[in-house]
mmCIF file of C-alpha atoms and ligand atoms in Angstrom:
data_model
loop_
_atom_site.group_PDB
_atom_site.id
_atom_site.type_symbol
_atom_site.label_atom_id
_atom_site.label_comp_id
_atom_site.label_asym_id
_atom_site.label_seq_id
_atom_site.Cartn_x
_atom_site.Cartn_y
_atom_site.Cartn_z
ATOM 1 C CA UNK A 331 6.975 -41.294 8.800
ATOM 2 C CA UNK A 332 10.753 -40.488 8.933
ATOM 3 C CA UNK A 333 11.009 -39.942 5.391
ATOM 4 C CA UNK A 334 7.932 -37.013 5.987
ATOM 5 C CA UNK A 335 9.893 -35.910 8.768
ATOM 6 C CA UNK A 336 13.079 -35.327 6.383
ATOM 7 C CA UNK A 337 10.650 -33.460 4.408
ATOM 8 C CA UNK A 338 9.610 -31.288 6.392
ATOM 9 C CA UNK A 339 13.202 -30.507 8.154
ATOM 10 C CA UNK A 340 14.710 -30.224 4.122
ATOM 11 C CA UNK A 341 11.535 -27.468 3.692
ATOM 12 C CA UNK A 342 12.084 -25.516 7.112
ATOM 13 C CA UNK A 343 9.537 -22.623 7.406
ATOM 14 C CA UNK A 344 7.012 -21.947 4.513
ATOM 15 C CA UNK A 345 5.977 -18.825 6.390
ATOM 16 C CA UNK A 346 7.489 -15.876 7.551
ATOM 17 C CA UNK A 347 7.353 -15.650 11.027
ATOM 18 C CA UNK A 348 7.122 -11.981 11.910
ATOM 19 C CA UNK A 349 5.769 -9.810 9.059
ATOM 20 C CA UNK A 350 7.196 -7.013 11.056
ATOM 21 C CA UNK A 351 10.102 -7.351 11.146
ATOM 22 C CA UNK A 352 10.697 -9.478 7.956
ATOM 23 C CA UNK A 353 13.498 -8.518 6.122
ATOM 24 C CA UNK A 354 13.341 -7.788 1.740
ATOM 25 C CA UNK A 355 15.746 -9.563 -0.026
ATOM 26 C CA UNK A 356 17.002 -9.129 -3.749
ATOM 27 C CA UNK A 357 16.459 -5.211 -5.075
ATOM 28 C CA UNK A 358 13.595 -3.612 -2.996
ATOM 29 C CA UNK A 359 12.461 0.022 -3.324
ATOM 30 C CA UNK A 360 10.715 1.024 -0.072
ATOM 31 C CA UNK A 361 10.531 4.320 1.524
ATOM 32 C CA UNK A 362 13.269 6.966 -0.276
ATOM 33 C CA UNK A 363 15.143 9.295 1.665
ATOM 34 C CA UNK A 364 16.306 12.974 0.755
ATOM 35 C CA UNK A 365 19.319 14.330 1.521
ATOM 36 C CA UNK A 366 19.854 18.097 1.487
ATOM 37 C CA UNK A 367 23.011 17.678 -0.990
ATOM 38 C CA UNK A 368 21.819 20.866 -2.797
ATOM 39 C CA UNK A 369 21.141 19.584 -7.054
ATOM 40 C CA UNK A 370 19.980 20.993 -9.931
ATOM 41 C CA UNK A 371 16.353 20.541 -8.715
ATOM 42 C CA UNK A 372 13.998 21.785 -11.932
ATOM 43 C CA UNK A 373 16.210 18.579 -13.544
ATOM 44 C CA UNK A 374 15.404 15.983 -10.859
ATOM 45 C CA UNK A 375 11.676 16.959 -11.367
ATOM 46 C CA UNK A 376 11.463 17.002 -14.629
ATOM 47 C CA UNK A 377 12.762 13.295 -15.019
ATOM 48 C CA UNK A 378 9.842 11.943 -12.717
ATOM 49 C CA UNK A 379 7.154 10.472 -15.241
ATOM 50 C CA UNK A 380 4.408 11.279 -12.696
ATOM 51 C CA UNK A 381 5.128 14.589 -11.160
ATOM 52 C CA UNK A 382 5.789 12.834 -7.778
ATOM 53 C CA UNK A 383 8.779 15.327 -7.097
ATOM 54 C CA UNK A 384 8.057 19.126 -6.059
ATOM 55 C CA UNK A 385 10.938 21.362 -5.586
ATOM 56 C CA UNK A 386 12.323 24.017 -3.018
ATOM 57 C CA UNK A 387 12.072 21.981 -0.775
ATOM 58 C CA UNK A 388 12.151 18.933 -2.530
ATOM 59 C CA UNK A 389 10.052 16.061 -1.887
ATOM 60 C CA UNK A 390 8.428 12.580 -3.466
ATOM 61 C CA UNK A 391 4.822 12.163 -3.069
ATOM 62 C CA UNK A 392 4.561 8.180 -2.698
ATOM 63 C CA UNK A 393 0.953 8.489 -3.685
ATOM 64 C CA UNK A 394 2.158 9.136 -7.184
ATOM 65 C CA UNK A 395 5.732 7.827 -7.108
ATOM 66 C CA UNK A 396 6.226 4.333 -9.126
ATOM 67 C CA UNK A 397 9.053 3.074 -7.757
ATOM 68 C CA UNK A 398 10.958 3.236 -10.829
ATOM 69 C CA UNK A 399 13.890 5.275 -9.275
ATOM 70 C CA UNK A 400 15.158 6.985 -11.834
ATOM 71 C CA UNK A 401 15.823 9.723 -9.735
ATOM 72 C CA UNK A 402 17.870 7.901 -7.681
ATOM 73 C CA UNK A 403 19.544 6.424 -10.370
ATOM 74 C CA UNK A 404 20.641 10.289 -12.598
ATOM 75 C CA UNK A 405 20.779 11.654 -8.596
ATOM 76 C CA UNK A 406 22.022 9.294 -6.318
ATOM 77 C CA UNK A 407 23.462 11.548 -3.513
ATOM 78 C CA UNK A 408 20.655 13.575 -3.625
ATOM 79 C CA UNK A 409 17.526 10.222 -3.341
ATOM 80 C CA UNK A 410 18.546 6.530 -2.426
ATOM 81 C CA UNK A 411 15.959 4.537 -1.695
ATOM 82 C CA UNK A 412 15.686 2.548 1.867
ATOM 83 C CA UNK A 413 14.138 -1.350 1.882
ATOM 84 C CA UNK A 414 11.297 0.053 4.381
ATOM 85 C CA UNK A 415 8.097 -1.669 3.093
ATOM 86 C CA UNK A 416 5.999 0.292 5.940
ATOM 87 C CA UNK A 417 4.936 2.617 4.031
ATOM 88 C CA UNK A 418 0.656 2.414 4.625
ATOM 89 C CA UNK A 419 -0.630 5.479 6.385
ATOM 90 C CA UNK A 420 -4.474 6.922 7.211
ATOM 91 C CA UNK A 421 -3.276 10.094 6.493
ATOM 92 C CA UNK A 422 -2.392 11.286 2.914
ATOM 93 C CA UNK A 423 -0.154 13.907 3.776
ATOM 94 C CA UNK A 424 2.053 11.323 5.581
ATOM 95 C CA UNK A 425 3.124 10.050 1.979
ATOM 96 C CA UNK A 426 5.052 13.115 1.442
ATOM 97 C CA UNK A 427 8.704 12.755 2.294
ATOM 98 C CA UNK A 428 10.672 15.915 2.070
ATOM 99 C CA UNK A 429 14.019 16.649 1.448
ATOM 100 C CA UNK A 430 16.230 16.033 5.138
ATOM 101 C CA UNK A 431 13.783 13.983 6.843
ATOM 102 C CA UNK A 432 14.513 10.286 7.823
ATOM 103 C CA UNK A 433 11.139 9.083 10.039
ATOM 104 C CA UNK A 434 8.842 6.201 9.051
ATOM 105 C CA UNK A 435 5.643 6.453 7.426
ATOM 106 C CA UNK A 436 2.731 5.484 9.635
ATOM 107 C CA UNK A 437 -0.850 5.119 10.509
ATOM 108 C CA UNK A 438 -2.064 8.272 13.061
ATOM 109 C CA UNK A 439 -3.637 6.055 15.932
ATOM 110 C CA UNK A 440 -5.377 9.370 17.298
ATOM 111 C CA UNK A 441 -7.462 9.717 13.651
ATOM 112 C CA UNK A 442 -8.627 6.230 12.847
ATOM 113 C CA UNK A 443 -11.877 5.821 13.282
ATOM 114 C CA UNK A 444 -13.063 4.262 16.719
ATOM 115 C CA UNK A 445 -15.187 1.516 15.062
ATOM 116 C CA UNK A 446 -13.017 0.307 13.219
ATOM 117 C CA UNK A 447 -10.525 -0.776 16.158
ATOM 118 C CA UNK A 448 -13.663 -1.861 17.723
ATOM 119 C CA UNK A 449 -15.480 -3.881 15.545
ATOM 120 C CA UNK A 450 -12.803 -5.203 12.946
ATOM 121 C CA UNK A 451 -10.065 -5.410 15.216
ATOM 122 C CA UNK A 452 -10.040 -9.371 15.219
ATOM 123 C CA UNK A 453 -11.490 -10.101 11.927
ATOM 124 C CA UNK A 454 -11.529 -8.068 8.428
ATOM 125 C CA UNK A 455 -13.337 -9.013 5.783
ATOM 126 C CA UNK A 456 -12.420 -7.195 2.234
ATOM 127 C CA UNK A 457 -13.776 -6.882 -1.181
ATOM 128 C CA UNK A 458 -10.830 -6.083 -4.039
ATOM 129 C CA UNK A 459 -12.636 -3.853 -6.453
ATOM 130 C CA UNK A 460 -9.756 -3.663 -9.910
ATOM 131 C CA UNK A 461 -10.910 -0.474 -11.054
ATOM 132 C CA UNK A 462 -9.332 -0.544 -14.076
ATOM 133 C CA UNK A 463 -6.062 -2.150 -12.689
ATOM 134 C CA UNK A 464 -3.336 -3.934 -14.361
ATOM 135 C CA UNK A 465 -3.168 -7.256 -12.017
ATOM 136 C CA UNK A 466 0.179 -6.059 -10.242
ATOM 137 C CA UNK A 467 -1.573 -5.006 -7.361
ATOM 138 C CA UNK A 468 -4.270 -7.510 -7.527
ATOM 139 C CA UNK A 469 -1.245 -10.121 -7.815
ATOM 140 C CA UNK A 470 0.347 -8.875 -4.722
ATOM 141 C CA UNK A 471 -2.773 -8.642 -2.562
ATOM 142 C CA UNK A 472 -3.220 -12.415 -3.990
ATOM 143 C CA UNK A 473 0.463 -13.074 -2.687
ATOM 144 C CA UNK A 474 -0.730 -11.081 1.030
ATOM 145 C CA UNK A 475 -2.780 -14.583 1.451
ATOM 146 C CA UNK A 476 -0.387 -17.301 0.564
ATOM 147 C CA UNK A 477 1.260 -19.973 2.339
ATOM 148 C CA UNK A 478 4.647 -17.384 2.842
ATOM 149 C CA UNK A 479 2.437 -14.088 4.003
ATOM 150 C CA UNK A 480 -0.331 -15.651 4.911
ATOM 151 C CA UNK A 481 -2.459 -12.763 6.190
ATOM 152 C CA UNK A 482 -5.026 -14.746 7.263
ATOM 153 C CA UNK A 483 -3.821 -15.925 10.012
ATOM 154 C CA UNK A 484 -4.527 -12.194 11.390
ATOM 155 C CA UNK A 485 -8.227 -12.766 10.682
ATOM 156 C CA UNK A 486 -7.933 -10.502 7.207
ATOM 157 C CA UNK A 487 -9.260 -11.932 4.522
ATOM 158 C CA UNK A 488 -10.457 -11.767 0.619
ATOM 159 C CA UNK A 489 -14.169 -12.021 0.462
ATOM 160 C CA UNK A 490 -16.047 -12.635 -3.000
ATOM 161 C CA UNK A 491 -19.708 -10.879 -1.965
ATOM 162 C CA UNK A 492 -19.630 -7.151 -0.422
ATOM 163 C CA UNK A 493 -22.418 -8.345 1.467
ATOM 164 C CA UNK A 494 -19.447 -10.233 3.513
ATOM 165 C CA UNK A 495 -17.042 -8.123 3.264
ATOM 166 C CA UNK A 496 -16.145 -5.558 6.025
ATOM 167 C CA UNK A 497 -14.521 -2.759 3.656
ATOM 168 C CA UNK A 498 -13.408 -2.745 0.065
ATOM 169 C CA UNK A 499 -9.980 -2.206 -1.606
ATOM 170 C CA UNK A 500 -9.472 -0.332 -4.253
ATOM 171 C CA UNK A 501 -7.158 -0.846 -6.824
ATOM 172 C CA UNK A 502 -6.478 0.555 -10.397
ATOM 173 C CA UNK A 503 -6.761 4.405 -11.388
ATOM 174 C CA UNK A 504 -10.869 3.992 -11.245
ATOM 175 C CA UNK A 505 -11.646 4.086 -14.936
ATOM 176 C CA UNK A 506 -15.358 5.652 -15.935
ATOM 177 C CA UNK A 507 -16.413 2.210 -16.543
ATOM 178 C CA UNK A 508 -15.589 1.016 -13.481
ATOM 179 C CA UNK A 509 -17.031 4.383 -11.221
ATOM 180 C CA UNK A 510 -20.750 2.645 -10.971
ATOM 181 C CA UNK A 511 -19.517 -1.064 -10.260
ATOM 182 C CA UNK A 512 -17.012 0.463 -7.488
ATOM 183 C CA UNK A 513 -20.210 2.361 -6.086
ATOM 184 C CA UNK A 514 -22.609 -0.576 -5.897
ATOM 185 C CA UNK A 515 -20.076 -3.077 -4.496
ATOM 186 C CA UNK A 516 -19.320 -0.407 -1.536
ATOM 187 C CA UNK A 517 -23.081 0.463 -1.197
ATOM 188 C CA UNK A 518 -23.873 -3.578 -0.697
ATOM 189 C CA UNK A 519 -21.179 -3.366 2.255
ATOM 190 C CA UNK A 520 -23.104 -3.353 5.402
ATOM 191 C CA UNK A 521 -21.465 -0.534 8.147
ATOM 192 C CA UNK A 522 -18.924 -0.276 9.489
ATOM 193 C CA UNK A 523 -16.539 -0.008 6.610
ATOM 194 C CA UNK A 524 -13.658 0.660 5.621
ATOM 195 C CA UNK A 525 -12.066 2.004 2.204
ATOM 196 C CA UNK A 526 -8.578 1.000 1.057
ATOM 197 C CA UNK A 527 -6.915 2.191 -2.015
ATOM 198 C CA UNK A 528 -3.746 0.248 -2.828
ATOM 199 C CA UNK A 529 -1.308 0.937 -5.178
ATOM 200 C CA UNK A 530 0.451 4.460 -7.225
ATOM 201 C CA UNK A 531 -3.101 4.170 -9.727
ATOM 202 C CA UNK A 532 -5.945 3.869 -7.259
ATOM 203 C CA UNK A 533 -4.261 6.613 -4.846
ATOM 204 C CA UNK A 534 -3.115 9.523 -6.904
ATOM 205 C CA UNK A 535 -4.728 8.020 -10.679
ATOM 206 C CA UNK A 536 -0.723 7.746 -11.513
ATOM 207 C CA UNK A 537 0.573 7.711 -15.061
ATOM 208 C CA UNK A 538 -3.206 7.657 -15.754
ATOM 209 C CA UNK A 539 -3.778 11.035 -13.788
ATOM 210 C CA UNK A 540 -5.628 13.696 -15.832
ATOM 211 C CA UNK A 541 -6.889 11.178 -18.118
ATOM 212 C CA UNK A 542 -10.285 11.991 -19.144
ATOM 213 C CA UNK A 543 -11.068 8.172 -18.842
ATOM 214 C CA UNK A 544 -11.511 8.169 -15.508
ATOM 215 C CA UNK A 545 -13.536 9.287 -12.880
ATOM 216 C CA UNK A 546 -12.697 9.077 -9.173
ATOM 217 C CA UNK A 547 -15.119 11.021 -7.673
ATOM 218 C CA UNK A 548 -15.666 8.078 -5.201
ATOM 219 C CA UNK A 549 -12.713 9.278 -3.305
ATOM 220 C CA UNK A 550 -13.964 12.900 -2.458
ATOM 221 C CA UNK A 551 -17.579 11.021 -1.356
ATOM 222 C CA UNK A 552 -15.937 8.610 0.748
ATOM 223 C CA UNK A 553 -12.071 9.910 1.566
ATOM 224 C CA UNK A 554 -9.913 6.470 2.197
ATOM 225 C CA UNK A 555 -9.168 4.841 5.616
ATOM 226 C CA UNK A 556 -5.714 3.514 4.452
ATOM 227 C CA UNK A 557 -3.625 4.390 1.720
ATOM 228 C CA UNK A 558 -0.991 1.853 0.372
ATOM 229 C CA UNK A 559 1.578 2.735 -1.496
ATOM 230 C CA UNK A 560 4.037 0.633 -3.795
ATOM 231 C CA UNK A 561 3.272 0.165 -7.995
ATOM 232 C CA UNK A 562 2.722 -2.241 -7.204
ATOM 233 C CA UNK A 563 2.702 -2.501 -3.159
ATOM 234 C CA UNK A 564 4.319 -5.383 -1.439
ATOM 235 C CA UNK A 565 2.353 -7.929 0.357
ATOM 236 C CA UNK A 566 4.614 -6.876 3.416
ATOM 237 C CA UNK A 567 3.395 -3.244 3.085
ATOM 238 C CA UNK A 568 -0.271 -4.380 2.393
ATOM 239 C CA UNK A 569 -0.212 -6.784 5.863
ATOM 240 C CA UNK A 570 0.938 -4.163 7.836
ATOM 241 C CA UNK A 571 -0.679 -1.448 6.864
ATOM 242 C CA UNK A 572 -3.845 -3.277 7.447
ATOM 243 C CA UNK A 573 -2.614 -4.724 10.889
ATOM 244 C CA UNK A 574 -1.836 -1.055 11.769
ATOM 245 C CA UNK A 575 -5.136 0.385 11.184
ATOM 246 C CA UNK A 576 -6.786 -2.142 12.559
ATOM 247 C CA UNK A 577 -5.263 -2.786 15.825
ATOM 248 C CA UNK A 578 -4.072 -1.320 18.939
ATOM 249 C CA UNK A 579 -0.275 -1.892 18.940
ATOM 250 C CA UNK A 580 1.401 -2.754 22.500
HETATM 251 S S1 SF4 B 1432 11.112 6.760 -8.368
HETATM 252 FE FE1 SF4 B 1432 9.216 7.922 -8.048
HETATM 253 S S2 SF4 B 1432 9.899 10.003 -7.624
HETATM 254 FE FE2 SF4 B 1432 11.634 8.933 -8.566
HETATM 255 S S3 SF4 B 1432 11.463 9.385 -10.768
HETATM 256 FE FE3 SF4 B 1432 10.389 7.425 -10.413
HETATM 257 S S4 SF4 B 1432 8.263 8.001 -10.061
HETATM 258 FE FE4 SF4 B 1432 9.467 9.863 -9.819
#
């Protein structure tokens, strides 16, 4: 008995306590932030492997961004990027950060559907579709549910049959071969439901975009609920962007 107590006092916490306010230690790239130093900006585009950067003025589409800061590495008074993991939002245009502005990315209460407040408010049920995806964001949405994140203790969980699942999230750029699997696992999802896609590749098709190997028409048919960004995304930004879509907050 004491020597399990002594255990569990030399182990502390094997959770974090507040996923909201959890801190990212080690090197983190969360949300970047623009300054207005004025740069040679044709040059800070053109180093961006994805096209994530638009000029005059300029701004990083985190859709398409991978995280691999290089242009805050050739530009560092001009981009420097913050350890904000909140970086989930229902609206698509919210993943553009332009050049001055220092606000958080989040989820537009007033545009989430009602029913999904109302019916999966308590208890979400998801089926991960890897639509061509490399396992990083697969990994991390495996990480969102162990002992340290532990999402389920929210009431969100992994499901392996659509027919249980309350929504599905995508990851991966959505290859051809993977279109008509994607379609059938959402189809088997009974309604309500919801449509995630998580990660740089399933948003924005990333350093796969314009590939003629893939096919993501299932995003104009059924436009996404929640977008996560990261390449991959953090288990911190996958919890709460899910928590923030799904719940009232106060
Ligand atoms: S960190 Fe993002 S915006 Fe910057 S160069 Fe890399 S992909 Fe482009």
């Amino acid at each position: 008995m004491l020597n399990n107590l002594k255990i569990l006092f030399h182990q502390g916490k094997q959770f974090i306590p507040d996923v909201t306010t959890a801190r990212v230690p080690g090197i983190f790239r969360g949300r970047p932030v623009i300054s207005t130093e004025p740069v040679n900006e044709e040059e800070l585009a053109e180093l961006c492997p994805t096209g994530a950067i638009e000029v005059s003025p300029v701004s990083i589409d985190l859709g398409k961004c991978t995280f691999c800061g290089e242009c805050a590495r050739v530009f560092p008074m001009k981009v420097r990027f913050t350890r904000d993991y909140k970086l989930s939002t229902n609206i698509r245009e919210r993943l553009i950060i332009r050049e001055g502005e220092d606000h958080p990315v989040e989820v537009d209460s007033a545009t989430v559907r009602k029913e999904i407040r109302q019916v999966l408010g308590k208890s979400l049920k998801l089926r991960q579709v890897s639509a061509a995806g490399d396992n990083s964001a697969e990994w991390e949405m495996n990480a969102a549910n162990n002992v340290q994140f532990d999402m389920s203790r929210f009431g969100i969980e992994f499901v392996a049959s659509p027919r249980h699942a309350d929504g599905v999230v995508i990851t991966g750029p959505i290859s051809e071969n993977m279109a008509e699997p994607l379609q059938i696992c959402y189809d088997a999802i009974p309604e309500p439901k919801i449509v995630v896609v998580a990660g740089t590749d399933a948003i924005s098709g990333g350093i796969f975009d314009g590939s003629p190997a893939l096919k993501r028409e299932f995003l104009s048919l059924y436009p996404a609920d929640l977008y996560i960004p990261g390449n991959p995304p953090h288990p911190l930004t996958i919890i709460n962007g899910l928590l923030d879509l799904t719940r009232k907050k106060g």
